[in-house]
Amino acid sequence: MKQANLCPCTTGENMTNRLTRQHQRVGKNIGTQVISGLPTFCPEMWLEDRHGVELRNHTTGKVFVDKLFLKNICEGPCSEQEVCASSRMVSRQVPDNYKRPKEKVLQQAKEFLDGFFRNSKKFGSEEHISRLLEVHKDIEDTSRYHLTYDELVYGCGMAWRNAPRCVARVQWSTLKVFDARHVQTAQEMFHSIIEHINYATNQGRLRSVITVFPPRTDGQSDFRVWNSQLISYAGYRNPDGTIKGDPSNVQFTELCLSLGWQIEQTTRFDILPLVLQAKGLPPEIFVIPDDVVLQIPLAHPSFPWFQELGLRWYALPAVANMLFDCGGIQFPAAPFNGWYMGTEIGSRDLCDPQRYDISETVASKMELDTSSHTTLWKDTVLLEVNKAVLYSYQMCGVTTWDHHTASESFMQFYENEMKTRGGCPADWIWLVPPMSSSISPLFHQEMALYFLKPSFEYQTAAWSNTPKKLAVKQIAKRTPKFRAVMIAVRLCSYLYHSRWLKRPKVVLLFASQSGKAENFATKAFVKFKSLFQAKLYCMADYDINQLQDQHATIAIVSTFGDGEAPSNGDEFKKSLVKIKEENSKIRFVNKSSCFAVLGLGSTAYPNFCAFGKFVDNIFQELGGTRLLALNCADELNNQEKAFQTWLLDVTNELCKQYLIRVDNSNFVNKGSSFDQLNTVSARFSVIEGGKEDVLQVLSDVHHKEVSLARVSGKSIIGDSGSSEGHATIFLQLNTFNSENLKYKPGDHLAVFPRNNQDIIQRFTLRLKNCPATRSLIQLQVQNPNQKWQNWKKIAPCTFETLLSRFVDLTGSPSQDTLRLLASSAIDQTEKAQLNILAEDSASYKQWVSLGYANIVDVLEDFSSVRVDAAALISILPVLQPRFYSISSSAAIVPTEIHLTASVVRYRTLDGKGRVFKGLCTSYLEEIRRGDFVACYFKSNPSFHLPLYPSKPMIWIAAGSGIAPFRGFWQQRCFEKGVPFHSTFITKVWGKFWKPNIQHQASNRYGSIYLFYGCKEKALQPFSSEMDAMIHHKIISRTFFAFSREKGKSKCYVQDLLWKDGPRVSAQILNEGAYVYVCGRLAMAAQVEKTIIKIICQYGNINQDEAEMVFKNLKAEGRYKTDVFGAS
């Protein structure tokens, strides 16, 4: 590690005495050599500095030892110099277009990541090592890498914390980071900066903010803000050589004028436009709207004439021209702000002779004697001007602080840094305030100046080499007419943008498994965007840190499986839990910020709307204000109507909250092509010459890496032919060792079913305007602006593929669908019946419950309906994959996945209605050996084997719920080195199969008790395998329950559990057993009740205590469920 370049002349003590004392302490008598030259003694100092440098406070006598500089990897301004350069305004800066060498990037990336993981208490963890390897590979390949948002936030905070010239570093941990690394144009940069200024200004209650634009890549295509500050005043050179405005900005003002900036009448306080450069392209100029910049007119508490001077200053000090250097990555555009210390304005900006220089004017008004310095008139002026600044900011409610408070605050920060970090880099020359210096505690504190990463660095001004004449010439070539048009267009744009920025920010978030939540969220968004600054995001694509920037957060979420989040909401859920565990609060823009949640689910499942309830509760726990109580819309009780009612209520409450007038009748009746489609608003567009890639289309539609697996074995147990028969399918799928299909026992395989040809033919017979079967087509709809756009839910494919792979023809049609059918019915009786079902919730619910009618059945029942194919298909749900527990272990069959599924088939209306067939199990029943199945792997970590194999396990399954346990016992065979004999594989292949493995045998495995139920013993799958598992002591004991065995009373798994209650209770309460349950919802609910009953009975506790024990069991991850419905 390179040593820091400590500069003793940056302290408040005499340099000679400082060095002499240092060398005397280590037995060095250097005498007059101290005076002869600094470089002679810097090497000598390292003898002591390797153990830290002592820094004394001459007021308190306290001595600090700074060792933090030993971690320094930056050269200081005095490196290899014969003169100390630290007092220069810019003592060190990054060269123009500097590109850091790869080895430097690697070094700094590792230093940064080590610090990041050390800060999060994950240093040396698997996550830490994995991240280092990932970053190392990226740097080796591309010479750069991408910082995660968490890393970026940490780096920005540390850069502020390490800034040696900043006196306000005590606030470093509260820095708000806006990640703008996605922007591509100067216009997008401008929008981000306006958002930055609005958020930071906060009506005068300033907030510390940084906006980070894309990093430097090739050293040529930089994103740059040409302004030194986001907000600053122009300076105009008069013919007589005097300056009007801010003299420090004269050159930049001339540059802005040459780039086309126009101002009718100049004043001393004109806000400069922003000059922004994206990707190294020519700069673009943007005028900041007046209502964005908060300015404070300056007045004095005792001198009424002071206000007549017409002085003013802006509220927000935002540095824009420094380079943010983090982890080896350079960000040339990263404007940041804090708030003003009064002397920065009063002493420096207004009274410095090279700035506004108002000292003599104020002295004249005060009638001071300016004939001699001995009257101290300058000191008097300085004091009164600073009083005026502080008074004016306080009267306007704008955040600022005086130099005494700032100094004391820094001393607290300094002492704390010495304790926690062992040092604090500090530039004494900059930190000591420009007035009342010696009565500031900073004046008497010795400091060590060195430089740490991450950091903010000076860099060459972006406009320093601008070809000014060329720019002026290019502007001059424009005709007046074009310039007038350009100004008018920009003015309109700014006015619209300004008005748009005043609207409340409303973000719509959705998490959806089947597409219903996304559909509802899209409808809400179409209506919201006319009233609010509305944005629509899938939870998987949303940066959770942006929640604090919204006025309102509206979430529409479904619940998947056993109360889980949908796959595109899982990471969002984890992020919320992480924030909660860190005891942090989501801080909203203002006190009126709020949220509302609509949960979608089905009361057929025990954990109805569980994810919606979770989101609603945690939003409130994290500091949100509930706009409306949670609304749970039931799939079995007119979910569409519930959504429409909720949407109206949410809109009314939002408009009330933000004082927006809205005509509810217009709002409710306002239609769109997304709500009610007809023959005009949807169409098929034929794509000439294209080729279909079904696998790619499936991947695009479902946002997954879909793979193909070949059926290499198939077997069916039971009666699969009759409408009342019960059968179980066993499939052996060859994955060809695909990396996308690597799994663990307990994981799921998502299988994409296909509609069979019979139902497709029946469906197309009832449609009109069908395209050619094998033509490559794209479904299009009209947006609210009457423009055709591709329907995003369905990618281009043939009409045959569209119907077989993507349109759900087996579900009950929604009321929206029935409304469309009613509009297409010719027979008036049928039209009336369909309208009743479409509009009356009670009738619709009763109709659905009477018999399972899919869209094809409805079209056949209402034979006068002739509906346009494009219109109908565009409102039907997309066919979703079905999830099956994998019934094998990759340790035994590394290139295969085995599935076990019960065929779903029954007659509705108590055996008198239509025959209902499960879509996917019917598809699996029909496929043959050699066919290919489209699928993808889905991890299910909540149902994996326990980390500690010594713990006992209780496995409970019914029907095809045995599937994951087969994978479990295969895995245990592998671990204990037991040869595995598969009856399934024997039946298919006719041979004994023994894996070629190096076993990891161990006697330290807990007992396994298996409770399994099915209808009849003859239908029991894997019976020979279970016997073999007992023989090899993989499974300790099996219990079987048969509910339809002839001549015997019905028996279910919960009955067997109750009979074995004493042992079950002892294993759960005393031995730390893990309980696994897999099967249908009804079975899982009965098992849960039985377990609680056993705990209550044999644990000698009451019902409430037993339920609490059970809740803790689930919270500890020792009660695991994998439940399913019909498929």
GROMACS .gro file of N, CA, C and O in nm, residues 109-136 151:
model
  116
  109ALA      N    1  -1.079  -0.126  -0.739
  109ALA     CA    2  -1.206  -0.199  -0.727
  109ALA      C    3  -1.202  -0.293  -0.607
  109ALA      O    4  -1.298  -0.301  -0.529
  110LYS      N    5  -1.090  -0.363  -0.590
  110LYS     CA    6  -1.080  -0.454  -0.475
  110LYS      C    7  -1.081  -0.377  -0.343
  110LYS      O    8  -1.150  -0.416  -0.247
  111GLU      N    9  -1.006  -0.266  -0.337
  111GLU     CA   10  -1.006  -0.184  -0.216
  111GLU      C   11  -1.148  -0.138  -0.182
  111GLU      O   12  -1.191  -0.144  -0.067
  112PHE      N   13  -1.220  -0.094  -0.284
  112PHE     CA   14  -1.355  -0.042  -0.261
  112PHE      C   15  -1.450  -0.152  -0.216
  112PHE      O   16  -1.526  -0.136  -0.120
  113LEU      N   17  -1.448  -0.266  -0.286
  113LEU     CA   18  -1.540  -0.374  -0.252
  113LEU      C   19  -1.511  -0.433  -0.115
  113LEU      O   20  -1.602  -0.471  -0.042
  114ASP      N   21  -1.383  -0.440  -0.080
  114ASP     CA   22  -1.349  -0.485   0.056
  114ASP      C   23  -1.412  -0.392   0.159
  114ASP      O   24  -1.469  -0.437   0.259
  115GLY      N   25  -1.402  -0.263   0.134
  115GLY     CA   26  -1.461  -0.167   0.227
  115GLY      C   27  -1.612  -0.176   0.230
  115GLY      O   28  -1.674  -0.165   0.336
  116PHE      N   29  -1.673  -0.196   0.113
  116PHE     CA   30  -1.820  -0.207   0.105
  116PHE      C   31  -1.870  -0.326   0.185
  116PHE      O   32  -1.964  -0.314   0.265
  117PHE      N   33  -1.807  -0.442   0.166
  117PHE     CA   34  -1.853  -0.561   0.238
  117PHE      C   35  -1.814  -0.557   0.385
  117PHE      O   36  -1.882  -0.613   0.470
  118ARG      N   37  -1.704  -0.492   0.416
  118ARG     CA   38  -1.668  -0.475   0.557
  118ARG      C   39  -1.772  -0.386   0.627
  118ARG      O   40  -1.813  -0.413   0.739
  119ASN      N   41  -1.817  -0.285   0.557
  119ASN     CA   42  -1.917  -0.194   0.614
  119ASN      C   43  -2.050  -0.265   0.638
  119ASN      O   44  -2.120  -0.237   0.734
  120SER      N   45  -2.085  -0.359   0.549
  120SER     CA   46  -2.211  -0.433   0.564
  120SER      C   47  -2.194  -0.560   0.645
  120SER      O   48  -2.284  -0.643   0.650
  121LYS      N   49  -2.076  -0.574   0.708
  121LYS     CA   50  -2.047  -0.690   0.795
  121LYS      C   51  -2.056  -0.823   0.719
  121LYS      O   52  -2.097  -0.924   0.772
  122LYS      N   53  -2.016  -0.819   0.589
  122LYS     CA   54  -2.015  -0.940   0.508
  122LYS      C   55  -1.876  -0.967   0.450
  122LYS      O   56  -1.863  -1.040   0.352
  123PHE      N   57  -1.775  -0.908   0.513
  123PHE     CA   58  -1.639  -0.925   0.462
  123PHE      C   59  -1.598  -1.072   0.469
  123PHE      O   60  -1.612  -1.138   0.573
  124GLY      N   61  -1.548  -1.123   0.358
  124GLY     CA   62  -1.505  -1.262   0.352
  124GLY      C   63  -1.618  -1.360   0.328
  124GLY      O   64  -1.595  -1.481   0.321
  125SER      N   65  -1.742  -1.309   0.312
  125SER     CA   66  -1.856  -1.397   0.289
  125SER      C   67  -1.852  -1.452   0.146
  125SER      O   68  -1.776  -1.406   0.061
  126GLU      N   69  -1.938  -1.548   0.121
  126GLU     CA   70  -1.948  -1.605  -0.013
  126GLU      C   71  -1.992  -1.497  -0.113
  126GLU      O   72  -1.943  -1.492  -0.227
  127GLU      N   73  -2.082  -1.410  -0.069
  127GLU     CA   74  -2.127  -1.301  -0.154
  127GLU      C   75  -2.012  -1.207  -0.188
  127GLU      O   76  -2.000  -1.161  -0.303
  128HIS      N   77  -1.925  -1.181  -0.090
  128HIS     CA   78  -1.809  -1.094  -0.112
  128HIS      C   79  -1.714  -1.156  -0.215
  128HIS      O   80  -1.676  -1.091  -0.313
  129ILE      N   81  -1.680  -1.281  -0.194
  129ILE     CA   82  -1.587  -1.348  -0.284
  129ILE      C   83  -1.645  -1.357  -0.425
  129ILE      O   84  -1.576  -1.330  -0.526
  130SER      N   85  -1.774  -1.391  -0.433
  130SER     CA   86  -1.840  -1.401  -0.563
  130SER      C   87  -1.839  -1.268  -0.637
  130SER      O   88  -1.813  -1.262  -0.758
  131ARG      N   89  -1.861  -1.161  -0.563
  131ARG     CA   90  -1.863  -1.028  -0.626
  131ARG      C   91  -1.723  -0.990  -0.675
  131ARG      O   92  -1.709  -0.934  -0.785
  132LEU      N   93  -1.620  -1.020  -0.596
  132LEU     CA   94  -1.483  -0.991  -0.638
  132LEU      C   95  -1.449  -1.064  -0.767
  132LEU      O   96  -1.389  -1.007  -0.859
  133LEU      N   97  -1.487  -1.190  -0.776
  133LEU     CA   98  -1.458  -1.269  -0.896
  133LEU      C   99  -1.533  -1.213  -1.017
  133LEU      O  100  -1.478  -1.205  -1.128
  134GLU      N  101  -1.658  -1.176  -0.995
  134GLU     CA  102  -1.739  -1.119  -1.103
  134GLU      C  103  -1.677  -0.989  -1.155
  134GLU      O  104  -1.665  -0.969  -1.277
  135VAL      N  105  -1.638  -0.903  -1.063
  135VAL     CA  106  -1.581  -0.774  -1.102
  135VAL      C  107  -1.446  -0.794  -1.171
  135VAL      O  108  -1.415  -0.728  -1.270
  136HIS      N  109  -1.365  -0.887  -1.118
  136HIS     CA  110  -1.234  -0.914  -1.178
  136HIS      C  111  -1.250  -0.960  -1.322
  136HIS      O  112  -1.176  -0.914  -1.412
  151GLU      N  113  -2.374  -0.035  -0.394
  151GLU     CA  114  -2.233   0.004  -0.397
  151GLU      C  115  -2.220   0.152  -0.431
  151GLU      O  116  -2.135   0.223  -0.375
   0.00000   0.00000   0.00000
